[in-house]
Amino acid sequence: MTEIIKKSAASSPMNNDLPNDLICPHDRIDLFVSSSMRDEEDFSWSLYRRELGKLLGQSPLFNPFEIEGHASIERPRNYYLGRVERSGIVVAVVRQELRQGTEEEIRHAINHGKPLVLILIGDKRDSATDKLISYIQDTGYCTYYEARATTVQGLARETFEQINNIVVDLVNKRVSQWQNERLTDVAERDSARYSLPKTSLLAFGDATALLAKNFGYEVNRKRQECPNPYLAALGSSIVAWLLKGERFSIEPFIPTIHIAMKDAGIASDVLDSRLKALDCFIDNDYDRALTLERQACELLPDQDSWLYGNCLIDIRNLSGWLTNGDWKAGFDAQKQIEELKAPALFPPAEHFSNSALSQTLITERKYRTQKQGSLIFDSTLSTVLNDYASYAFVAVLYGSIASFNYSRVLIAHALLDYSETYLNDDLAYEGVKLLVLAGEASEFAAQFNNGAKGFSNSLKASADDLWVLSGKGIASRIPVMRCALVRQVVPYLSDGVFADVEEYLSSDLSLFSKCRTEWLRAINAIKLRMNGAVLADLIFEMLSSRLYALGSDVGRIIAGSNLDALPKSSLEGIAGYLKEHASDLIKDHMQLSAFSVVGRYLGEDLVGQTLTDSLGEIERNEYLRGLSQGEVSAESYVNELVRQFDKNDVSGYYACPAYSVAAAICDVMDKGATAEFAEYIRGALDGIVGRISDYKGFAVALDESMAVLCRYVCMLRLDGKELPDNWLEQIRTIDGERYTIVNLGSLNNYDTRTWKVRVSSLRVAAGLENGIDYLADGFALGSFSQRAAEAYLESLEWFISSLAIPDEHAPLVKKICENAAEIYDSGVRRKAVNCLAAYSKRWGLENVANALLTLTRDQDDSVVYRMLVLCKAGSFGDRGFESQTIKLLSNDANWFIRWHAAND
C-alpha cells in the first residue's frame, strides 16, 4: 500500500480560500512515495514515514503526496494509481518483502514512463523483490540505492539524502526531455508543416558513424542502406568541423541540400537564406550571417511556427556574437521568442537529443547498479554519438546556426558523462577539448573546480594543441576561453607557444574589456614566466587605468611576482603609484601584501603610519609582518578566533569569516610558541572550551576553534604539561553526535562526519579516547568527505609530531597515510604528504620513501608542489632525500615547479 509523506496544505481549514497555485507550488516536484503500510517484525513503517515526512516537509524541492489523510470516492487502488500517473517522480521504499500494492504502483510507474527511485532497506529480499529488480535491470529502467543505516531515524535521513542526490541528478538530465513531452501536443501540428523526410538523413551514408569511429567506439550494426549517399562528403566536413574546428563551405552543397529538403515544406528562398547564413557563421562573418537570418525571417509566411522561432534564436545568438555585440537586437529577438504561440523548438534535432539522452540514462543506471565482479558489455556510446552526428546533420539541412553550434557542446558532455561511467580518462580529455573548441569557458573551468581530473596528463601533453584550438571558436568567446585555458595549461606550454600567449594577453587589452577578471587571473597565472619589462608595464597600466574589478586581483599579481625580474625604474614607478594612492587602493580591496612585498624590496613603507594605524588588527599585523619579514606578535590571530567564535554563537546564524586564522595560529605552535604566546592562547581557549557543549551556532562555526584547541592540547602533551583545570571534563561533555541533524554541506562543505572527527581528535589529544580506535577509523578514510578526511589527517599529523600515537602503532599510521595518498581528492593527498613527512621525521624515511616518490609524480601539481615546499623546509629529516627530490622536481613537466625548485 502506498503512503503519504506530508499533509497537504489543502487539508488545513485555514487554507480553504487559498488559490491552487499557492497550495501546490508549480516550481516543486510532485513526489509520490510508495512503501508498505504494515510493520515488518520490529521495523515500524509508521515511525519511518513520520521521520521521512519531517525531512521532506523541510525541503523546497518537493510537493509530497499524502495518503493517510485523503478522502476520495474512488476505490483506493484506482486513486493511488491515478496519483502515480500525476506525479513527477515516484520513490519506492522496500525492506524484506514486496507487498502487492507497492509492486503494482512500481510497475504502473514504469509503464507510464515515470522517473523511478527504488530504495532498498536491509539485505534480505523475498522472491518477489528479486524478480522485480531483475525486471528493472532488463528494462534498463529506474535508479536504485541500497541503504546502510540501521535505525529508523538513520534510514529516514539516508533515504532523504538519496532522494535529494538522485532526484536532483535525474531532474537536471531529463528536464529538457520532460518539457518536450509536455509540449508534444502543442507542437505536433506545427512540426508537421516543416518535417524532415527520413531519406534525407540516409543521404549522408556512413558519415553518421564517423563521429563514433574517431573515438574508437564504432559498432558494426546493420544500417538502412541508401542507394545514393550524395551528402557523405558534407557529413565528413561537418564531423571535421565538430572535432577539429576545420572550416568548410556549405555553398557547394546548397543545391544538393535543396534536393534533400524538397519535401520538408520550407520555401526555397527561406532555406537558401538560412544555409548562406550558416555558411557565413562557419566563416566567422557574423554581420553577414545576421543580415541573411533576418532576411529568412522576413520571407517566412508563418510567424507562429517553430521554424520562425528557430530563426529568431539564431538572430538572438548572432547579435551577441558580433564584435561589439548588438544587445538591443538580441533583446528584441528574445522578446519575440517568448511571445510565440508555438514553442521555438527544433523537433527533428530534439528527437536525436532525446534519443541520446535516453541511452545515456540507461547506461548510467546499468553501471550504477552493477554488482561487484560482474562485467557489462555496452555499446550505447556508439549510438549516442551517432545520434549527435545526426543532430548536427539535421541542423545543417535546416540551416540552424544555434543547433549546429550547440551540437559540439552536446558531444562534449556525452564524452564527459561516459568517461565517468566507463572510467575512461581519454574520453574526458576529448570532451574537454571540444569545450575549448566551442569556447565554453565556464563549463571548461567547471571541470577543474573539484581538483585535477584524470584527464590532466593528456591535457599537459597537448597544451600547445589546445591553445591553437581555443582560437578557432566564435570570435567574441575566444578571449575569455583563452584566459580560462591559460590558467590550467600555462605550465605545460612550449616556449614558442608561450611567447604567443604572452603577446596575446598583453598587446590588445581592449579584447578583455568584457572579461576583465578572467584576464587578470590569467596574468596572475603566467606572471613568473613573463618577460619582466612586459609584466611591469602591464601592472602599471592596471593600476593607473584601473583595469581591474577589485584591487585584490592586481594585488595577487604584484605580491606573487618575481621582483628581481622587473626593471628597477619600472618597479619604482609602481611603488610610487601604490604609495600615492594607498588609501583608495585599500578601499578597492588591494591586498596589503602587495604594498609590503614591494616596500620591503625597496626598503620603504608604502602605506604610512597613519593609514597603518587605521587598519584592523589582522590587516595591520599581516602588513607589518610582510614588510619586515620578521616575527610579529600572533595575538591578533587569537583575538580574531575569539571574535568569530562569539559572533557565530547564535542559533540559526553563520557568518563566513573574512579571515581563516586557525592555520596561522597552528603554524606558530608548529614552529615553537613562546611562553608568552602559549599563555595568551591558553587564556583565549579557556573562554572557548567551556562553551562548546552549549554552542548555539552551527558546527562549521566551531571548526577553527576545535582545530586550534586540538593543536594546543598536542603542544601541551609534547611539553609534558597538564591540561588546565576542568578542561578534561569540559572536553568529555562535547557531544560527537550533536550535529548529526544539521546539514550545511551544500553551502559550507561541512558534514556531520567532519564534526565527529574534530571531537574524536580532541578527545584523543586529551587522552580521553584510545588512539587505536582513532586509527581504526582512518582505514575508512576513502568514504569520508574531502573536508572530513582533511580534518582527520591534519590531526593525525599533530598526533605523530606530539607523540600522542605510541611507537607500536607506526605500521598502522604508515598504512593509513599510504591509503590517503591514493584518495581521489587532491586536498586529501596534500594532507597525506604532511603526515608522511611527520612520519619520516619521527620513525625514519625508509618505510615511506616509495610512497613519497610516487607523490612526486602525482597528477595534481599542488601535491607535487607541496612535496617541493616540504623538501626545501627540511621537513622529512633526511637531507639526502630532500636534495634528491628537489633535483628531480627541477625537471618536472610543470614550468613553475621547475622554477621554484631552482629558486628560493
PDB file of N, CA, C and O in Angstrom, residues 763-823:
ATOM      1  N   ARG A 763      39.502  14.483  21.781  1.00  0.00           N
ATOM      2  CA  ARG A 763      39.499  13.524  22.891  1.00  0.00           C
ATOM      3  C   ARG A 763      40.761  12.666  22.894  1.00  0.00           C
ATOM      4  O   ARG A 763      41.301  12.354  23.960  1.00  0.00           O
ATOM      5  N   VAL A 764      41.236  12.277  21.730  1.00  0.00           N
ATOM      6  CA  VAL A 764      42.487  11.515  21.656  1.00  0.00           C
ATOM      7  C   VAL A 764      43.650  12.375  22.145  1.00  0.00           C
ATOM      8  O   VAL A 764      44.506  11.907  22.913  1.00  0.00           O
ATOM      9  N   ALA A 765      43.688  13.633  21.709  1.00  0.00           N
ATOM     10  CA  ALA A 765      44.764  14.537  22.134  1.00  0.00           C
ATOM     11  C   ALA A 765      44.772  14.707  23.652  1.00  0.00           C
ATOM     12  O   ALA A 765      45.830  14.776  24.276  1.00  0.00           O
ATOM     13  N   ALA A 766      43.567  14.751  24.236  1.00  0.00           N
ATOM     14  CA  ALA A 766      43.448  14.949  25.681  1.00  0.00           C
ATOM     15  C   ALA A 766      43.617  13.650  26.463  1.00  0.00           C
ATOM     16  O   ALA A 766      43.604  13.662  27.697  1.00  0.00           O
ATOM     17  N   GLY A 767      43.746  12.508  25.748  1.00  0.00           N
ATOM     18  CA  GLY A 767      43.911  11.228  26.412  1.00  0.00           C
ATOM     19  C   GLY A 767      42.619  10.614  26.893  1.00  0.00           C
ATOM     20  O   GLY A 767      42.627   9.666  27.689  1.00  0.00           O
ATOM     21  N   LEU A 768      41.482  11.112  26.429  1.00  0.00           N
ATOM     22  CA  LEU A 768      40.179  10.603  26.851  1.00  0.00           C
ATOM     23  C   LEU A 768      39.719   9.427  26.000  1.00  0.00           C
ATOM     24  O   LEU A 768      38.783   8.728  26.368  1.00  0.00           O
ATOM     25  N   GLU A 769      40.309   9.249  24.841  1.00  0.00           N
ATOM     26  CA  GLU A 769      39.956   8.136  23.970  1.00  0.00           C
ATOM     27  C   GLU A 769      41.223   7.406  23.550  1.00  0.00           C
ATOM     28  O   GLU A 769      42.308   8.007  23.472  1.00  0.00           O
ATOM     29  N   ASN A 770      41.057   6.122  23.255  1.00  0.00           N
ATOM     30  CA  ASN A 770      42.164   5.293  22.836  1.00  0.00           C
ATOM     31  C   ASN A 770      42.557   5.622  21.402  1.00  0.00           C
ATOM     32  O   ASN A 770      41.723   5.647  20.504  1.00  0.00           O
ATOM     33  N   GLY A 771      43.832   5.875  21.167  1.00  0.00           N
ATOM     34  CA  GLY A 771      44.296   6.215  19.833  1.00  0.00           C
ATOM     35  C   GLY A 771      44.063   5.124  18.816  1.00  0.00           C
ATOM     36  O   GLY A 771      43.927   5.392  17.619  1.00  0.00           O
ATOM     37  N   ILE A 772      43.965   3.877  19.285  1.00  0.00           N
ATOM     38  CA  ILE A 772      43.784   2.767  18.347  1.00  0.00           C
ATOM     39  C   ILE A 772      42.428   2.841  17.656  1.00  0.00           C
ATOM     40  O   ILE A 772      42.278   2.495  16.483  1.00  0.00           O
ATOM     41  N   ASP A 773      41.398   3.313  18.380  1.00  0.00           N
ATOM     42  CA  ASP A 773      40.078   3.482  17.757  1.00  0.00           C
ATOM     43  C   ASP A 773      40.119   4.582  16.702  1.00  0.00           C
ATOM     44  O   ASP A 773      39.479   4.475  15.644  1.00  0.00           O
ATOM     45  N   TYR A 774      40.870   5.624  17.002  1.00  0.00           N
ATOM     46  CA  TYR A 774      41.015   6.719  16.037  1.00  0.00           C
ATOM     47  C   TYR A 774      41.708   6.215  14.770  1.00  0.00           C
ATOM     48  O   TYR A 774      41.292   6.525  13.647  1.00  0.00           O
ATOM     49  N   LEU A 775      42.743   5.421  14.936  1.00  0.00           N
ATOM     50  CA  LEU A 775      43.449   4.869  13.781  1.00  0.00           C
ATOM     51  C   LEU A 775      42.571   3.904  12.998  1.00  0.00           C
ATOM     52  O   LEU A 775      42.645   3.841  11.765  1.00  0.00           O
ATOM     53  N   ALA A 776      41.736   3.164  13.682  1.00  0.00           N
ATOM     54  CA  ALA A 776      40.825   2.239  13.002  1.00  0.00           C
ATOM     55  C   ALA A 776      39.897   3.003  12.050  1.00  0.00           C
ATOM     56  O   ALA A 776      39.614   2.549  10.933  1.00  0.00           O
ATOM     57  N   ASP A 777      39.436   4.173  12.497  1.00  0.00           N
ATOM     58  CA  ASP A 777      38.591   4.995  11.630  1.00  0.00           C
ATOM     59  C   ASP A 777      39.341   5.423  10.366  1.00  0.00           C
ATOM     60  O   ASP A 777      38.739   5.619   9.305  1.00  0.00           O
ATOM     61  N   GLY A 778      40.659   5.585  10.480  1.00  0.00           N
ATOM     62  CA  GLY A 778      41.447   6.040   9.344  1.00  0.00           C
ATOM     63  C   GLY A 778      41.452   5.090   8.181  1.00  0.00           C
ATOM     64  O   GLY A 778      41.717   5.493   7.038  1.00  0.00           O
ATOM     65  N   PHE A 779      41.141   3.823   8.418  1.00  0.00           N
ATOM     66  CA  PHE A 779      41.115   2.865   7.320  1.00  0.00           C
ATOM     67  C   PHE A 779      39.851   3.018   6.465  1.00  0.00           C
ATOM     68  O   PHE A 779      39.746   2.398   5.412  1.00  0.00           O
ATOM     69  N   ALA A 780      38.912   3.823   6.951  1.00  0.00           N
ATOM     70  CA  ALA A 780      37.706   4.109   6.159  1.00  0.00           C
ATOM     71  C   ALA A 780      37.763   5.509   5.559  1.00  0.00           C
ATOM     72  O   ALA A 780      36.746   6.068   5.156  1.00  0.00           O
ATOM     73  N   LEU A 781      38.968   6.065   5.479  1.00  0.00           N
ATOM     74  CA  LEU A 781      39.117   7.457   5.044  1.00  0.00           C
ATOM     75  C   LEU A 781      38.552   7.691   3.647  1.00  0.00           C
ATOM     76  O   LEU A 781      38.068   8.781   3.340  1.00  0.00           O
ATOM     77  N   GLY A 782      38.588   6.670   2.803  1.00  0.00           N
ATOM     78  CA  GLY A 782      38.071   6.822   1.451  1.00  0.00           C
ATOM     79  C   GLY A 782      36.585   7.091   1.389  1.00  0.00           C
ATOM     80  O   GLY A 782      36.082   7.615   0.396  1.00  0.00           O
ATOM     81  N   SER A 783      35.859   6.761   2.456  1.00  0.00           N
ATOM     82  CA  SER A 783      34.412   7.009   2.491  1.00  0.00           C
ATOM     83  C   SER A 783      34.080   8.357   3.114  1.00  0.00           C
ATOM     84  O   SER A 783      32.924   8.759   3.141  1.00  0.00           O
ATOM     85  N   PHE A 784      35.085   9.065   3.640  1.00  0.00           N
ATOM     86  CA  PHE A 784      34.864  10.380   4.244  1.00  0.00           C
ATOM     87  C   PHE A 784      34.649  11.423   3.147  1.00  0.00           C
ATOM     88  O   PHE A 784      35.079  11.251   2.009  1.00  0.00           O
ATOM     89  N   SER A 785      34.016  12.533   3.520  1.00  0.00           N
ATOM     90  CA  SER A 785      34.003  13.682   2.624  1.00  0.00           C
ATOM     91  C   SER A 785      35.419  14.256   2.583  1.00  0.00           C
ATOM     92  O   SER A 785      36.258  13.959   3.440  1.00  0.00           O
ATOM     93  N   GLN A 786      35.691  15.103   1.593  1.00  0.00           N
ATOM     94  CA  GLN A 786      37.033  15.676   1.485  1.00  0.00           C
ATOM     95  C   GLN A 786      37.383  16.467   2.742  1.00  0.00           C
ATOM     96  O   GLN A 786      38.494  16.344   3.276  1.00  0.00           O
ATOM     97  N   ARG A 787      36.442  17.256   3.236  1.00  0.00           N
ATOM     98  CA  ARG A 787      36.735  18.086   4.407  1.00  0.00           C
ATOM     99  C   ARG A 787      36.977  17.228   5.642  1.00  0.00           C
ATOM    100  O   ARG A 787      37.869  17.520   6.442  1.00  0.00           O
ATOM    101  N   ALA A 788      36.201  16.168   5.812  1.00  0.00           N
ATOM    102  CA  ALA A 788      36.384  15.291   6.971  1.00  0.00           C
ATOM    103  C   ALA A 788      37.724  14.573   6.888  1.00  0.00           C
ATOM    104  O   ALA A 788      38.425  14.425   7.898  1.00  0.00           O
ATOM    105  N   ALA A 789      38.082  14.108   5.686  1.00  0.00           N
ATOM    106  CA  ALA A 789      39.360  13.417   5.514  1.00  0.00           C
ATOM    107  C   ALA A 789      40.531  14.358   5.786  1.00  0.00           C
ATOM    108  O   ALA A 789      41.524  13.974   6.420  1.00  0.00           O
ATOM    109  N   GLU A 790      40.419  15.599   5.329  1.00  0.00           N
ATOM    110  CA  GLU A 790      41.486  16.572   5.579  1.00  0.00           C
ATOM    111  C   GLU A 790      41.602  16.869   7.076  1.00  0.00           C
ATOM    112  O   GLU A 790      42.717  16.994   7.606  1.00  0.00           O
ATOM    113  N   ALA A 791      40.469  16.994   7.763  1.00  0.00           N
ATOM    114  CA  ALA A 791      40.491  17.246   9.207  1.00  0.00           C
ATOM    115  C   ALA A 791      41.145  16.073   9.938  1.00  0.00           C
ATOM    116  O   ALA A 791      41.923  16.270  10.893  1.00  0.00           O
ATOM    117  N   TYR A 792      40.829  14.856   9.508  1.00  0.00           N
ATOM    118  CA  TYR A 792      41.413  13.669  10.136  1.00  0.00           C
ATOM    119  C   TYR A 792      42.933  13.667   9.975  1.00  0.00           C
ATOM    120  O   TYR A 792      43.682  13.459  10.938  1.00  0.00           O
ATOM    121  N   LEU A 793      43.425  13.883   8.767  1.00  0.00           N
ATOM    122  CA  LEU A 793      44.857  13.838   8.505  1.00  0.00           C
ATOM    123  C   LEU A 793      45.593  15.003   9.151  1.00  0.00           C
ATOM    124  O   LEU A 793      46.754  14.864   9.563  1.00  0.00           O
ATOM    125  N   GLU A 794      44.938  16.134   9.245  1.00  0.00           N
ATOM    126  CA  GLU A 794      45.533  17.273   9.939  1.00  0.00           C
ATOM    127  C   GLU A 794      45.817  16.911  11.398  1.00  0.00           C
ATOM    128  O   GLU A 794      46.917  17.149  11.914  1.00  0.00           O
ATOM    129  N   SER A 795      44.837  16.295  12.048  1.00  0.00           N
ATOM    130  CA  SER A 795      45.012  15.884  13.446  1.00  0.00           C
ATOM    131  C   SER A 795      46.037  14.763  13.557  1.00  0.00           C
ATOM    132  O   SER A 795      46.844  14.731  14.496  1.00  0.00           O
ATOM    133  N   LEU A 796      46.027  13.834  12.587  1.00  0.00           N
ATOM    134  CA  LEU A 796      46.978  12.719  12.628  1.00  0.00           C
ATOM    135  C   LEU A 796      48.411  13.233  12.567  1.00  0.00           C
ATOM    136  O   LEU A 796      49.297  12.722  13.267  1.00  0.00           O
ATOM    137  N   GLU A 797      48.650  14.249  11.750  1.00  0.00           N
ATOM    138  CA  GLU A 797      49.991  14.845  11.682  1.00  0.00           C
ATOM    139  C   GLU A 797      50.411  15.384  13.046  1.00  0.00           C
ATOM    140  O   GLU A 797      51.551  15.191  13.484  1.00  0.00           O
ATOM    141  N   TRP A 798      49.495  16.043  13.750  1.00  0.00           N
ATOM    142  CA  TRP A 798      49.825  16.577  15.087  1.00  0.00           C
ATOM    143  C   TRP A 798      50.089  15.448  16.073  1.00  0.00           C
ATOM    144  O   TRP A 798      50.982  15.548  16.908  1.00  0.00           O
ATOM    145  N   PHE A 799      49.308  14.376  15.963  1.00  0.00           N
ATOM    146  CA  PHE A 799      49.491  13.246  16.886  1.00  0.00           C
ATOM    147  C   PHE A 799      50.866  12.601  16.695  1.00  0.00           C
ATOM    148  O   PHE A 799      51.520  12.202  17.650  1.00  0.00           O
ATOM    149  N   ILE A 800      51.280  12.499  15.431  1.00  0.00           N
ATOM    150  CA  ILE A 800      52.596  11.901  15.160  1.00  0.00           C
ATOM    151  C   ILE A 800      53.696  12.784  15.762  1.00  0.00           C
ATOM    152  O   ILE A 800      54.601  12.295  16.443  1.00  0.00           O
ATOM    153  N   SER A 801      53.585  14.086  15.523  1.00  0.00           N
ATOM    154  CA  SER A 801      54.621  15.011  15.982  1.00  0.00           C
ATOM    155  C   SER A 801      54.642  15.166  17.490  1.00  0.00           C
ATOM    156  O   SER A 801      55.702  15.409  18.081  1.00  0.00           O
ATOM    157  N   SER A 802      53.493  15.047  18.141  1.00  0.00           N
ATOM    158  CA  SER A 802      53.407  15.272  19.588  1.00  0.00           C
ATOM    159  C   SER A 802      53.533  13.991  20.395  1.00  0.00           C
ATOM    160  O   SER A 802      53.338  14.010  21.605  1.00  0.00           O
ATOM    161  N   LEU A 803      53.791  12.871  19.706  1.00  0.00           N
ATOM    162  CA  LEU A 803      53.960  11.564  20.354  1.00  0.00           C
ATOM    163  C   LEU A 803      52.673  11.038  20.972  1.00  0.00           C
ATOM    164  O   LEU A 803      52.702  10.159  21.834  1.00  0.00           O
ATOM    165  N   ALA A 804      51.512  11.585  20.525  1.00  0.00           N
ATOM    166  CA  ALA A 804      50.232  11.093  21.044  1.00  0.00           C
ATOM    167  C   ALA A 804      49.944   9.685  20.536  1.00  0.00           C
ATOM    168  O   ALA A 804      49.149   8.955  21.123  1.00  0.00           O
ATOM    169  N   ILE A 805      50.584   9.304  19.425  1.00  0.00           N
ATOM    170  CA  ILE A 805      50.476   7.942  18.899  1.00  0.00           C
ATOM    171  C   ILE A 805      51.720   7.178  19.334  1.00  0.00           C
ATOM    172  O   ILE A 805      52.851   7.585  19.033  1.00  0.00           O
ATOM    173  N   PRO A 806      51.573   6.072  20.045  1.00  0.00           N
ATOM    174  CA  PRO A 806      52.750   5.310  20.506  1.00  0.00           C
ATOM    175  C   PRO A 806      53.482   4.657  19.339  1.00  0.00           C
ATOM    176  O   PRO A 806      52.917   4.419  18.268  1.00  0.00           O
ATOM    177  N   ASP A 807      54.739   4.318  19.561  1.00  0.00           N
ATOM    178  CA  ASP A 807      55.583   3.769  18.507  1.00  0.00           C
ATOM    179  C   ASP A 807      55.045   2.461  17.932  1.00  0.00           C
ATOM    180  O   ASP A 807      55.218   2.183  16.743  1.00  0.00           O
ATOM    181  N   GLU A 808      54.400   1.648  18.768  1.00  0.00           N
ATOM    182  CA  GLU A 808      53.928   0.356  18.260  1.00  0.00           C
ATOM    183  C   GLU A 808      52.836   0.487  17.206  1.00  0.00           C
ATOM    184  O   GLU A 808      52.528  -0.463  16.495  1.00  0.00           O
ATOM    185  N   HIS A 809      52.245   1.682  17.115  1.00  0.00           N
ATOM    186  CA  HIS A 809      51.195   1.886  16.108  1.00  0.00           C
ATOM    187  C   HIS A 809      51.739   2.468  14.807  1.00  0.00           C
ATOM    188  O   HIS A 809      50.954   2.798  13.899  1.00  0.00           O
ATOM    189  N   ALA A 810      53.047   2.609  14.682  1.00  0.00           N
ATOM    190  CA  ALA A 810      53.643   3.183  13.473  1.00  0.00           C
ATOM    191  C   ALA A 810      53.218   2.452  12.200  1.00  0.00           C
ATOM    192  O   ALA A 810      52.916   3.089  11.180  1.00  0.00           O
ATOM    193  N   PRO A 811      53.147   1.088  12.180  1.00  0.00           N
ATOM    194  CA  PRO A 811      52.702   0.411  10.950  1.00  0.00           C
ATOM    195  C   PRO A 811      51.285   0.791  10.533  1.00  0.00           C
ATOM    196  O   PRO A 811      50.987   0.891   9.331  1.00  0.00           O
ATOM    197  N   LEU A 812      50.407   1.006  11.515  1.00  0.00           N
ATOM    198  CA  LEU A 812      49.038   1.416  11.190  1.00  0.00           C
ATOM    199  C   LEU A 812      49.030   2.814  10.581  1.00  0.00           C
ATOM    200  O   LEU A 812      48.314   3.077   9.600  1.00  0.00           O
ATOM    201  N   VAL A 813      49.816   3.708  11.181  1.00  0.00           N
ATOM    202  CA  VAL A 813      49.900   5.080  10.662  1.00  0.00           C
ATOM    203  C   VAL A 813      50.415   5.058   9.224  1.00  0.00           C
ATOM    204  O   VAL A 813      49.896   5.757   8.355  1.00  0.00           O
ATOM    205  N   LYS A 814      51.427   4.260   8.990  1.00  0.00           N
ATOM    206  CA  LYS A 814      52.009   4.160   7.641  1.00  0.00           C
ATOM    207  C   LYS A 814      50.955   3.717   6.628  1.00  0.00           C
ATOM    208  O   LYS A 814      50.823   4.306   5.547  1.00  0.00           O
ATOM    209  N   LYS A 815      50.184   2.704   6.972  1.00  0.00           N
ATOM    210  CA  LYS A 815      49.170   2.200   6.046  1.00  0.00           C
ATOM    211  C   LYS A 815      48.089   3.239   5.785  1.00  0.00           C
ATOM    212  O   LYS A 815      47.636   3.409   4.635  1.00  0.00           O
ATOM    213  N   ILE A 816      47.672   3.945   6.835  1.00  0.00           N
ATOM    214  CA  ILE A 816      46.652   4.994   6.665  1.00  0.00           C
ATOM    215  C   ILE A 816      47.170   6.079   5.728  1.00  0.00           C
ATOM    216  O   ILE A 816      46.460   6.539   4.824  1.00  0.00           O
ATOM    217  N   CYS A 817      48.407   6.505   5.939  1.00  0.00           N
ATOM    218  CA  CYS A 817      48.985   7.562   5.104  1.00  0.00           C
ATOM    219  C   CYS A 817      49.117   7.109   3.651  1.00  0.00           C
ATOM    220  O   CYS A 817      48.847   7.876   2.717  1.00  0.00           O
ATOM    221  N   GLU A 818      49.552   5.872   3.447  1.00  0.00           N
ATOM    222  CA  GLU A 818      49.693   5.358   2.084  1.00  0.00           C
ATOM    223  C   GLU A 818      48.340   5.275   1.386  1.00  0.00           C
ATOM    224  O   GLU A 818      48.223   5.588   0.195  1.00  0.00           O
ATOM    225  N   ASN A 819      47.318   4.855   2.136  1.00  0.00           N
ATOM    226  CA  ASN A 819      45.966   4.818   1.556  1.00  0.00           C
ATOM    227  C   ASN A 819      45.484   6.222   1.214  1.00  0.00           C
ATOM    228  O   ASN A 819      44.875   6.446   0.162  1.00  0.00           O
ATOM    229  N   ALA A 820      45.750   7.166   2.119  1.00  0.00           N
ATOM    230  CA  ALA A 820      45.310   8.550   1.899  1.00  0.00           C
ATOM    231  C   ALA A 820      45.997   9.153   0.678  1.00  0.00           C
ATOM    232  O   ALA A 820      45.411   9.983  -0.028  1.00  0.00           O
ATOM    233  N   ALA A 821      47.237   8.733   0.424  1.00  0.00           N
ATOM    234  CA  ALA A 821      47.986   9.255  -0.723  1.00  0.00           C
ATOM    235  C   ALA A 821      47.405   8.795  -2.052  1.00  0.00           C
ATOM    236  O   ALA A 821      47.808   9.294  -3.105  1.00  0.00           O
ATOM    237  N   GLU A 822      46.444   7.863  -2.014  1.00  0.00           N
ATOM    238  CA  GLU A 822      45.824   7.366  -3.239  1.00  0.00           C
ATOM    239  C   GLU A 822      44.373   7.808  -3.371  1.00  0.00           C
ATOM    240  O   GLU A 822      43.693   7.436  -4.336  1.00  0.00           O
ATOM    241  N   ILE A 823      43.880   8.607  -2.430  1.00  0.00           N
ATOM    242  CA  ILE A 823      42.491   9.089  -2.483  1.00  0.00           C
ATOM    243  C   ILE A 823      42.347  10.114  -3.598  1.00  0.00           C
ATOM    244  O   ILE A 823      43.272  10.880  -3.893  1.00  0.00           O
TER     245      ILE A 823
END
